[in-house]
Amino acid sequence: MSLVSIRDVRKSYGDVEVLKGVSLEVEKGDVVAIIGRSGSGKSTLLRCINGLETYQSGAILADGIEVGGEHANLRELRRHVGMVFQQFNLFPHLTAAENVMLAPTVVNKTPKKEARAIAAEVLAKVGLSEKMDAYPSQLSGGQQQRVAIARSLAMRPKVLLCDEITSALDPELVNEVLRVVEQLAKEGMTLILVTHEMRFARDVGTHLVFMHHGKVHESGAPKAVFAAPQTPELQQFVSGIG
Amino acid sequence: MSDFSFWIILKNLIWATQWTVYLSLIAFVGGGIVGLILLFLRTSQVKWLEVPTKLYIEFFQGTPLLMQLFLFFFGVALFGIEVSPWMAAGLALTLWTSAFLTEIWRGCVEAIPKGQWEASGSLAMSYIEQMRYVILPQAMRIAIAPTVGFSVQVIKGTALASIIGFVELTKAGTMLNNATFRPFLVYALVALIYFCLCFPLSWFAKRLEGKLNVAR
């Protein structure tokens, strides 16, 4: 069975239907890049996968757990599904290490010492070993986002959701974050990314999903899809990006 | 003779002040505990917990404190339960304080960006864990100044307990006036003592506000 299975999911805000029957299968080790115009429903879809948004019909199974079930299920699900946000959302009153240690100690009841070791490990992975005791306000945007990635990794997720994680960064800081994500992909982490970084989607992604008007409009292997887009909408989107 | 009664008046007022202080402390500490519990219910996003909490707050904010004191003092007696002025005043002031503190603190909780809830929720933290480790530590910083500011209202609110016969500063003033017939002197002293209790608190609240508004 797929790691994440999305079946005919529909969601509306009042009269506006933002997801009009989306289906998507994500296998272990896949790197799925979701692209599309703003308002196409790509962020909403991503947020449905870990229950930050609810949906009206269809089904989402992540690691065999039905999303949208009762509360206890959602907690179990989120232990295995990590998320990184556009605005970092680090906890400003905690240091980088404390940000990373919080969920392991509170949710998994990992002893402090062990949690500190996990923090050291994942912060080293994102290249921030020397910033363990820095507060978020003392870090650049790129460093903050890397701490946010480390914070998710500390829970040992089976899949990591990335919601436009470079969109709030200054251009010169984008690459340091993308390099970290690329490294994760190489290590076999399952990733679902909503992104505007087309080159990254093509070079690192194993699957490309183009969303348009709340539907999966076109999908396939990134290089093939970018080389020869089948639908006029994607052609226009790709040429618009340049 | 007149000098003699001045010192007697002052001595008695200061003695009575301790009951104002005790009542304020009880109301503030008790109200703080009840208020914190209500805060959790009020922000829980669980409708059947939120609605009764809202009604409770509306009742205590929407009726005069004096009526609440009467209800506790005379109302409870109707059910055959003997209530001392102490009990009635302590209970009414505690509940009244809790309603206001809950609303002050709710504002502070809602001032914390939504992203903090989403990030902590995505890390599989439960509502209580989110509040305890992520939201409240941040909300507390902005809550300190208005909370200390509100304590001034609590101290002044205790004056109403005099009406149900609780002997605190105001009641002592009334009794001393009846005995000495020197209302201006007595009530000027009463007011001065209240001011000495309240002013340091409001000064402290102002200072905290300036200090904590500088974000980290």
Short mmCIF file of C-alpha atoms in Angstrom, two decimals:
data_model
loop_
_atom_site.label_atom_id
_atom_site.label_comp_id
_atom_site.label_asym_id
_atom_site.label_seq_id
_atom_site.Cartn_x
_atom_site.Cartn_y
_atom_site.Cartn_z
CA MET A 1 0.00 0.00 0.00
CA SER A 2 1.12 3.56 -0.66
CA LEU A 3 2.59 5.63 2.16
CA VAL A 4 0.15 8.43 1.42
CA SER A 5 -3.01 7.71 -0.46
CA ILE A 6 -5.34 10.52 -1.50
CA ARG A 7 -8.64 9.38 -3.01
CA ASP A 8 -11.12 11.69 -4.69
CA VAL A 9 -10.82 14.39 -2.02
CA ARG A 10 -13.23 17.30 -2.19
CA LYS A 11 -13.21 20.43 -0.10
CA SER A 12 -15.10 23.69 -0.23
CA TYR A 13 -15.10 26.93 1.70
CA GLY A 14 -18.80 27.84 1.61
CA ASP A 15 -19.77 27.88 -2.07
CA VAL A 16 -16.23 27.83 -3.37
CA GLU A 17 -14.94 24.36 -4.10
CA VAL A 18 -11.15 24.44 -3.76
CA LEU A 19 -10.46 20.73 -4.19
CA LYS A 20 -12.61 19.05 -6.82
CA GLY A 21 -11.80 15.39 -6.48
CA VAL A 22 -8.05 15.03 -6.08
CA SER A 23 -6.41 11.60 -6.14
CA LEU A 24 -2.73 10.96 -5.59
CA GLU A 25 -0.59 8.02 -4.49
CA VAL A 26 2.78 8.61 -2.84
CA GLU A 27 5.14 5.68 -2.34
CA LYS A 28 7.96 5.44 0.16
CA GLY A 29 10.98 7.40 -1.05
CA ASP A 30 9.01 9.50 -3.54
CA VAL A 31 9.75 13.18 -3.88
CA VAL A 32 6.52 14.72 -5.11
CA ALA A 33 6.60 18.33 -6.25
CA ILE A 34 3.22 20.03 -6.45
CA ILE A 35 3.18 23.12 -8.65
CA GLY A 36 0.44 25.42 -9.84
CA ARG A 37 -0.86 28.96 -9.68
CA SER A 38 -1.85 30.48 -6.38
CA GLY A 39 -5.42 29.50 -5.62
CA SER A 40 -5.13 26.20 -7.43
CA GLY A 41 -5.57 24.33 -4.13
CA LYS A 42 -2.04 22.96 -3.76
CA SER A 43 -1.40 24.28 -0.24
CA THR A 44 -4.87 23.25 0.87
CA LEU A 45 -4.23 19.72 -0.39
CA LEU A 46 -0.95 19.56 1.52
CA ARG A 47 -2.60 20.82 4.72
CA CYS A 48 -5.32 18.18 4.39
CA ILE A 49 -2.70 15.44 4.57
CA ASN A 50 -1.83 16.15 8.23
CA GLY A 51 -5.28 17.31 9.25
CA LEU A 52 -4.63 21.06 9.45
CA GLU A 53 -7.57 21.37 7.06
CA THR A 54 -10.64 19.18 6.93
CA TYR A 55 -12.23 17.89 3.75
CA GLN A 56 -15.83 17.04 2.96
CA SER A 57 -15.57 13.86 0.96
CA GLY A 58 -13.09 11.30 -0.26
CA ALA A 59 -10.37 9.81 1.87
CA ILE A 60 -6.75 10.41 2.81
CA LEU A 61 -4.66 7.65 4.32
CA ALA A 62 -1.20 8.47 5.60
CA ASP A 63 0.86 5.54 6.84
CA GLY A 64 -2.36 3.57 7.00
CA ILE A 65 -4.08 6.08 9.29
CA GLU A 66 -7.25 7.74 8.08
CA VAL A 67 -6.97 11.53 8.28
CA GLY A 68 -10.14 13.26 9.42
CA GLY A 69 -10.91 10.53 11.92
CA GLU A 70 -11.14 11.19 15.64
CA HIS A 71 -8.64 13.17 17.70
CA ALA A 72 -6.41 10.36 18.93
CA ASN A 73 -5.86 9.22 15.37
CA LEU A 74 -4.76 12.67 14.30
CA ARG A 75 -2.13 12.76 17.05
CA GLU A 76 -0.80 9.35 16.01
CA LEU A 77 -0.78 10.45 12.38
CA ARG A 78 1.15 13.65 13.10
CA ARG A 79 3.88 11.70 14.85
CA HIS A 80 4.70 10.21 11.45
CA VAL A 81 3.91 13.14 9.17
CA GLY A 82 6.15 16.19 9.59
CA MET A 83 5.43 19.64 8.22
CA VAL A 84 7.57 22.65 7.40
CA PHE A 85 5.87 26.01 6.84
CA GLN A 86 6.47 29.02 4.64
CA GLN A 87 6.77 31.29 7.70
CA PHE A 88 9.05 28.89 9.68
CA ASN A 89 6.84 29.17 12.79
CA LEU A 90 9.68 28.52 15.18
CA PHE A 91 8.86 28.95 18.87
CA PRO A 92 10.44 32.34 19.62
CA HIS A 93 10.82 31.78 23.36
CA LEU A 94 12.96 28.66 22.88
CA THR A 95 16.49 28.21 21.51
CA ALA A 96 17.14 26.24 18.33
CA ALA A 97 17.96 23.11 20.36
CA GLU A 98 14.89 23.56 22.59
CA ASN A 99 12.69 24.02 19.52
CA VAL A 100 13.93 20.67 18.24
CA MET A 101 13.75 18.91 21.63
CA LEU A 102 10.23 20.01 22.57
CA ALA A 103 8.14 17.49 20.64
CA PRO A 104 10.36 14.46 21.35
CA THR A 105 10.32 15.18 25.10
CA VAL A 106 6.65 16.18 25.37
CA VAL A 107 5.02 13.85 22.84
CA ASN A 108 7.37 10.85 22.75
CA LYS A 109 8.50 11.19 26.39
CA THR A 110 12.12 10.93 25.30
CA PRO A 111 14.47 11.70 28.22
CA LYS A 112 16.04 15.20 28.08
CA LYS A 113 19.56 13.92 27.54
CA GLU A 114 18.56 11.68 24.69
CA ALA A 115 16.48 14.48 23.16
CA ARG A 116 19.49 16.77 23.32
CA ALA A 117 21.48 14.16 21.41
CA ILE A 118 18.74 13.97 18.78
CA ALA A 119 18.78 17.78 18.54
CA ALA A 120 22.55 17.78 18.05
CA GLU A 121 22.22 15.15 15.34
CA VAL A 122 19.45 16.79 13.31
CA LEU A 123 20.89 20.28 13.68
CA ALA A 124 24.20 18.94 12.40
CA LYS A 125 22.33 17.47 9.45
CA VAL A 126 21.01 20.92 8.50
CA GLY A 127 24.45 22.46 9.11
CA LEU A 128 23.63 24.40 12.27
CA SER A 129 25.64 22.60 14.94
CA GLU A 130 27.11 25.86 16.20
CA LYS A 131 23.68 27.52 16.53
CA MET A 132 22.13 25.12 19.02
CA ASP A 133 21.75 27.73 21.74
CA ALA A 134 20.74 30.64 19.54
CA TYR A 135 17.22 32.05 19.70
CA PRO A 136 15.23 32.26 16.46
CA SER A 137 15.51 36.06 16.42
CA GLN A 138 19.30 35.71 16.29
CA LEU A 139 19.13 33.58 13.14
CA SER A 140 18.72 34.52 9.48
CA GLY A 141 15.60 33.39 7.59
CA GLY A 142 17.47 30.55 5.94
CA GLN A 143 18.87 29.37 9.26
CA GLN A 144 15.42 29.59 10.89
CA GLN A 145 13.93 27.47 8.13
CA ARG A 146 16.69 24.90 8.54
CA VAL A 147 15.96 24.74 12.27
CA ALA A 148 12.28 24.20 11.38
CA ILE A 149 13.29 21.29 9.14
CA ALA A 150 15.46 19.86 11.93
CA ARG A 151 12.52 20.24 14.34
CA SER A 152 10.37 18.08 12.08
CA LEU A 153 13.13 15.53 11.54
CA ALA A 154 13.55 15.05 15.29
CA MET A 155 10.21 13.21 15.32
CA ARG A 156 11.60 10.75 12.72
CA PRO A 157 8.71 11.30 10.32
CA LYS A 158 7.96 8.86 7.54
CA VAL A 159 6.93 11.67 5.26
CA LEU A 160 7.74 15.37 5.32
CA LEU A 161 5.33 17.98 3.96
CA CYS A 162 6.92 21.23 2.79
CA ASP A 163 4.59 24.16 2.19
CA GLU A 164 6.42 26.72 0.00
CA ILE A 165 9.33 26.63 2.39
CA THR A 166 11.52 29.01 0.40
CA SER A 167 8.87 31.57 -0.54
CA ALA A 168 9.47 33.83 2.47
CA LEU A 169 13.24 33.83 2.05
CA ASP A 170 15.54 36.39 0.48
CA PRO A 171 16.83 35.01 -2.85
CA GLU A 172 20.38 34.50 -1.59
CA LEU A 173 19.09 32.30 1.27
CA VAL A 174 16.96 29.97 -0.86
CA ASN A 175 19.78 27.64 -1.87
CA GLU A 176 20.96 26.74 1.61
CA VAL A 177 17.45 25.46 2.39
CA LEU A 178 17.06 23.65 -0.93
CA ARG A 179 20.40 21.92 -0.44
CA VAL A 180 19.16 20.50 2.86
CA VAL A 181 15.96 19.23 1.24
CA GLU A 182 17.93 17.72 -1.63
CA GLN A 183 20.14 15.89 0.86
CA LEU A 184 17.04 14.50 2.58
CA ALA A 185 15.71 13.30 -0.75
CA LYS A 186 19.00 11.55 -1.46
CA GLU A 187 18.79 9.78 1.89
CA GLY A 188 15.44 8.35 0.88
CA MET A 189 13.08 10.62 2.84
CA THR A 190 9.58 10.73 1.40
CA LEU A 191 8.79 14.34 0.56
CA ILE A 192 5.72 16.16 -0.66
CA LEU A 193 6.56 19.73 -1.56
CA VAL A 194 4.45 22.61 -2.70
CA THR A 195 6.97 24.77 -4.48
CA HIS A 196 7.64 27.56 -6.91
CA GLU A 197 11.21 26.43 -7.49
CA MET A 198 10.76 24.81 -10.92
CA ARG A 199 14.38 23.87 -11.41
CA PHE A 200 14.40 22.16 -8.02
CA ALA A 201 11.15 20.33 -8.83
CA ARG A 202 12.67 19.08 -12.07
CA ASP A 203 16.08 18.09 -10.73
CA VAL A 204 15.16 16.61 -7.35
CA GLY A 205 11.53 15.51 -7.77
CA THR A 206 10.61 11.99 -8.73
CA HIS A 207 7.03 13.01 -9.48
CA LEU A 208 5.54 16.26 -10.64
CA VAL A 209 1.93 17.24 -10.02
CA PHE A 210 0.47 20.28 -11.73
CA MET A 211 -2.68 21.49 -10.03
CA HIS A 212 -5.18 23.70 -11.76
CA HIS A 213 -8.63 24.80 -10.53
CA GLY A 214 -8.65 22.31 -7.65
CA LYS A 215 -7.71 19.27 -9.72
CA VAL A 216 -4.61 17.35 -10.68
CA HIS A 217 -4.38 18.69 -14.20
CA GLU A 218 -1.25 16.92 -15.30
CA SER A 219 1.33 14.71 -13.62
CA GLY A 220 4.24 12.45 -14.36
CA ALA A 221 8.02 12.28 -14.28
CA PRO A 222 9.29 15.87 -13.83
CA LYS A 223 11.78 15.94 -16.69
CA ALA A 224 9.27 14.50 -19.19
CA VAL A 225 6.46 16.76 -18.06
CA PHE A 226 8.59 19.89 -18.21
CA ALA A 227 10.06 18.93 -21.58
CA ALA A 228 6.70 18.25 -23.17
CA PRO A 229 3.69 19.60 -21.26
CA GLN A 230 0.51 18.02 -22.63
CA THR A 231 -2.10 20.59 -21.64
CA PRO A 232 -2.22 24.23 -22.74
CA GLU A 233 -2.58 25.33 -19.09
CA LEU A 234 0.71 23.75 -18.09
CA GLN A 235 2.42 24.99 -21.25
CA GLN A 236 1.30 28.47 -20.36
CA PHE A 237 2.33 28.05 -16.71
CA VAL A 238 5.79 26.75 -17.60
CA SER A 239 6.43 29.42 -20.24
CA GLY A 240 5.17 32.08 -17.83
CA ILE A 241 7.81 31.02 -15.32
CA GLY A 242 10.42 31.19 -18.10
CA MET B 1 -8.37 65.58 72.31
CA SER B 2 -8.51 66.04 68.56
CA ASP B 3 -4.97 64.75 68.14
CA PHE B 4 -5.85 61.74 70.20
CA SER B 5 -8.79 60.76 68.02
CA PHE B 6 -6.73 61.24 64.82
CA TRP B 7 -4.29 58.56 65.91
CA ILE B 8 -7.08 56.30 67.06
CA ILE B 9 -8.79 56.66 63.69
CA LEU B 10 -5.59 56.01 61.78
CA LYS B 11 -4.67 53.03 63.90
CA ASN B 12 -8.06 51.43 63.40
CA LEU B 13 -8.06 52.08 59.69
CA ILE B 14 -4.65 50.52 59.27
CA TRP B 15 -5.80 47.54 61.30
CA ALA B 16 -8.82 47.16 59.00
CA THR B 17 -6.60 47.49 55.94
CA GLN B 18 -5.25 44.00 56.54
CA TRP B 19 -8.71 42.58 55.76
CA THR B 20 -8.83 44.53 52.53
CA VAL B 21 -5.45 43.07 51.66
CA TYR B 22 -6.49 39.51 52.59
CA LEU B 23 -9.72 39.76 50.65
CA SER B 24 -7.85 41.16 47.62
CA LEU B 25 -5.30 38.37 47.78
CA ILE B 26 -7.96 35.68 48.05
CA ALA B 27 -9.92 37.16 45.16
CA PHE B 28 -6.82 37.56 43.04
CA VAL B 29 -5.23 34.19 43.68
CA GLY B 30 -8.56 32.31 43.63
CA GLY B 31 -9.70 34.27 40.59
CA GLY B 32 -6.40 33.53 38.89
CA ILE B 33 -6.77 29.79 39.40
CA VAL B 34 -10.42 29.69 38.31
CA GLY B 35 -9.58 32.06 35.47
CA LEU B 36 -6.81 29.80 34.19
CA ILE B 37 -9.15 26.80 34.14
CA LEU B 38 -11.80 28.87 32.35
CA LEU B 39 -9.17 30.06 29.88
CA PHE B 40 -8.44 26.47 28.87
CA LEU B 41 -12.17 25.77 28.42
CA ARG B 42 -12.79 29.06 26.62
CA THR B 43 -10.04 28.55 24.03
CA SER B 44 -10.49 24.79 23.63
CA GLN B 45 -12.52 25.07 20.38
CA VAL B 46 -14.89 22.52 21.93
CA LYS B 47 -18.35 24.04 21.66
CA TRP B 48 -20.03 22.45 24.68
CA LEU B 49 -17.15 23.65 26.85
CA GLU B 50 -16.98 27.10 25.32
CA VAL B 51 -20.64 28.09 25.51
CA PRO B 52 -21.16 27.66 29.29
CA THR B 53 -17.84 29.43 29.91
CA LYS B 54 -19.01 32.32 27.76
CA LEU B 55 -22.31 32.55 29.67
CA TYR B 56 -20.43 32.54 32.98
CA ILE B 57 -18.18 35.37 31.83
CA GLU B 58 -21.11 37.36 30.43
CA PHE B 59 -22.95 37.03 33.74
CA PHE B 60 -20.09 38.25 35.91
CA GLN B 61 -19.07 41.01 33.50
CA GLY B 62 -22.62 42.08 32.73
CA THR B 63 -24.00 42.49 36.27
CA PRO B 64 -22.84 44.86 39.03
CA LEU B 65 -20.41 43.35 41.53
CA LEU B 66 -22.73 44.63 44.28
CA MET B 67 -25.60 42.47 42.96
CA GLN B 68 -23.29 39.46 42.88
CA LEU B 69 -22.35 40.07 46.52
CA PHE B 70 -26.05 40.30 47.44
CA LEU B 71 -26.82 37.10 45.53
CA PHE B 72 -24.12 35.19 47.35
CA PHE B 73 -24.89 36.67 50.76
CA PHE B 74 -28.71 36.68 50.76
CA GLY B 75 -29.43 34.33 47.86
CA VAL B 76 -27.58 31.32 49.20
CA ALA B 77 -29.22 31.79 52.61
CA LEU B 78 -32.56 31.07 50.92
CA PHE B 79 -31.41 27.48 50.43
CA GLY B 80 -30.90 27.21 54.18
CA ILE B 81 -27.13 27.51 54.01
CA GLU B 82 -25.61 29.96 56.46
CA VAL B 83 -23.10 32.21 54.69
CA SER B 84 -20.74 34.47 56.57
CA PRO B 85 -19.85 37.85 55.04
CA TRP B 86 -16.32 36.50 54.70
CA MET B 87 -17.44 33.53 52.61
CA ALA B 88 -19.84 35.52 50.49
CA ALA B 89 -17.35 38.31 49.79
CA GLY B 90 -14.47 35.92 49.11
CA LEU B 91 -16.52 33.76 46.78
CA ALA B 92 -18.21 36.58 44.86
CA LEU B 93 -14.96 38.49 44.38
CA THR B 94 -13.11 35.34 43.31
CA LEU B 95 -15.67 34.49 40.64
CA TRP B 96 -15.94 38.12 39.51
CA THR B 97 -12.14 38.35 39.20
CA SER B 98 -11.91 35.05 37.34
CA ALA B 99 -14.36 36.25 34.68
CA PHE B 100 -12.31 39.36 33.96
CA LEU B 101 -8.94 37.62 34.08
CA THR B 102 -10.18 34.95 31.65
CA GLU B 103 -11.12 37.61 29.14
CA ILE B 104 -7.85 39.51 29.59
CA TRP B 105 -5.85 36.31 29.14
CA ARG B 106 -7.94 35.10 26.22
CA GLY B 107 -6.98 38.30 24.40
CA CYS B 108 -3.32 37.53 25.07
CA VAL B 109 -3.68 33.92 23.87
CA GLU B 110 -5.39 35.09 20.69
CA ALA B 111 -2.58 37.56 20.05
CA ILE B 112 -0.21 34.62 19.50
CA PRO B 113 0.11 33.97 15.75
CA LYS B 114 -1.87 31.05 14.31
CA GLY B 115 1.35 29.58 12.94
CA GLN B 116 2.42 28.71 16.49
CA TRP B 117 -0.69 26.54 16.89
CA GLU B 118 -0.18 24.92 13.50
CA ALA B 119 3.51 24.21 14.04
CA SER B 120 3.00 22.70 17.49
CA GLY B 121 -0.08 20.78 16.31
CA SER B 122 1.88 19.37 13.37
CA LEU B 123 4.42 18.07 15.88
CA ALA B 124 1.65 15.90 17.34
CA MET B 125 1.25 18.01 20.48
CA SER B 126 -2.17 17.92 22.16
CA TYR B 127 -4.15 21.07 22.98
CA ILE B 128 -3.01 21.06 26.62
CA GLU B 129 0.62 20.52 25.59
CA GLN B 130 0.40 23.32 23.04
CA MET B 131 -0.95 25.70 25.68
CA ARG B 132 1.52 24.62 28.32
CA TYR B 133 4.73 24.67 26.30
CA VAL B 134 4.15 26.96 23.34
CA ILE B 135 1.24 29.38 23.71
CA LEU B 136 1.14 30.34 27.41
CA PRO B 137 4.88 31.07 27.79
CA GLN B 138 4.50 33.60 24.99
CA ALA B 139 1.08 34.90 26.07
CA MET B 140 2.30 35.39 29.65
CA ARG B 141 4.76 38.02 28.56
CA ILE B 142 2.00 40.20 27.18
CA ALA B 143 -0.44 39.30 29.96
CA ILE B 144 1.65 40.47 32.93
CA ALA B 145 1.06 44.20 32.53
CA PRO B 146 -2.76 44.12 32.10
CA THR B 147 -3.05 41.50 34.85
CA VAL B 148 -1.18 43.61 37.37
CA GLY B 149 -3.25 46.58 36.18
CA PHE B 150 -6.45 44.67 36.86
CA SER B 151 -5.35 43.84 40.41
CA VAL B 152 -6.00 47.52 41.16
CA GLN B 153 -9.64 46.99 40.17
CA VAL B 154 -9.83 44.02 42.53
CA ILE B 155 -8.54 46.03 45.49
CA LYS B 156 -11.08 48.77 44.82
CA GLY B 157 -13.77 46.13 44.30
CA THR B 158 -13.31 44.82 47.84
CA ALA B 159 -14.76 48.11 49.14
CA LEU B 160 -18.20 46.82 48.16
CA ALA B 161 -17.90 43.97 50.63
CA SER B 162 -18.50 46.57 53.35
CA ILE B 163 -22.17 46.62 52.35
CA ILE B 164 -22.77 43.02 53.40
CA GLY B 165 -21.11 43.73 56.73
CA PHE B 166 -17.58 42.58 56.06
CA VAL B 167 -15.28 44.78 58.13
CA GLU B 168 -12.52 45.93 55.86
CA LEU B 169 -11.13 49.39 55.18
CA THR B 170 -14.33 51.04 53.91
CA LYS B 171 -16.56 49.47 56.56
CA ALA B 172 -14.11 50.49 59.27
CA GLY B 173 -14.21 54.02 57.88
CA THR B 174 -18.00 54.10 58.09
CA MET B 175 -17.95 52.80 61.65
CA LEU B 176 -15.30 55.32 62.71
CA ASN B 177 -17.26 58.14 61.11
CA ASN B 178 -20.35 57.11 63.04
CA ALA B 179 -18.34 57.28 66.24
CA THR B 180 -16.34 60.45 65.64
CA PHE B 181 -18.55 62.47 63.23
CA ARG B 182 -15.49 63.56 61.28
CA PRO B 183 -16.37 62.31 57.79
CA PHE B 184 -13.87 64.40 55.88
CA LEU B 185 -10.91 63.27 57.93
CA VAL B 186 -12.00 59.64 58.03
CA TYR B 187 -12.78 59.24 54.35
CA ALA B 188 -9.73 61.23 53.29
CA LEU B 189 -7.61 58.77 55.24
CA VAL B 190 -9.51 55.82 53.77
CA ALA B 191 -8.93 57.14 50.27
CA LEU B 192 -5.27 57.77 51.02
CA ILE B 193 -4.77 54.19 52.21
CA TYR B 194 -6.45 52.80 49.08
CA PHE B 195 -4.18 55.01 47.02
CA CYS B 196 -1.11 53.72 48.83
CA LEU B 197 -2.18 50.14 48.01
CA CYS B 198 -3.10 50.81 44.38
CA PHE B 199 -0.54 53.31 43.18
CA PRO B 200 2.53 51.04 43.42
CA LEU B 201 0.64 48.40 41.44
CA SER B 202 -0.41 50.71 38.62
CA TRP B 203 3.09 52.19 38.55
CA PHE B 204 4.53 48.68 38.33
CA ALA B 205 2.06 47.72 35.58
CA LYS B 206 3.07 50.78 33.52
CA ARG B 207 6.72 49.97 33.90
CA LEU B 208 6.20 46.33 32.89
CA GLU B 209 4.24 47.43 29.87
CA GLY B 210 7.13 49.53 28.63
CA LYS B 211 9.64 46.82 29.34
CA LEU B 212 7.81 43.81 27.89
CA ASN B 213 6.57 45.58 24.79
CA VAL B 214 10.08 45.40 23.46
CA ALA B 215 9.88 42.06 21.68
CA ARG B 216 12.80 39.72 21.93
#
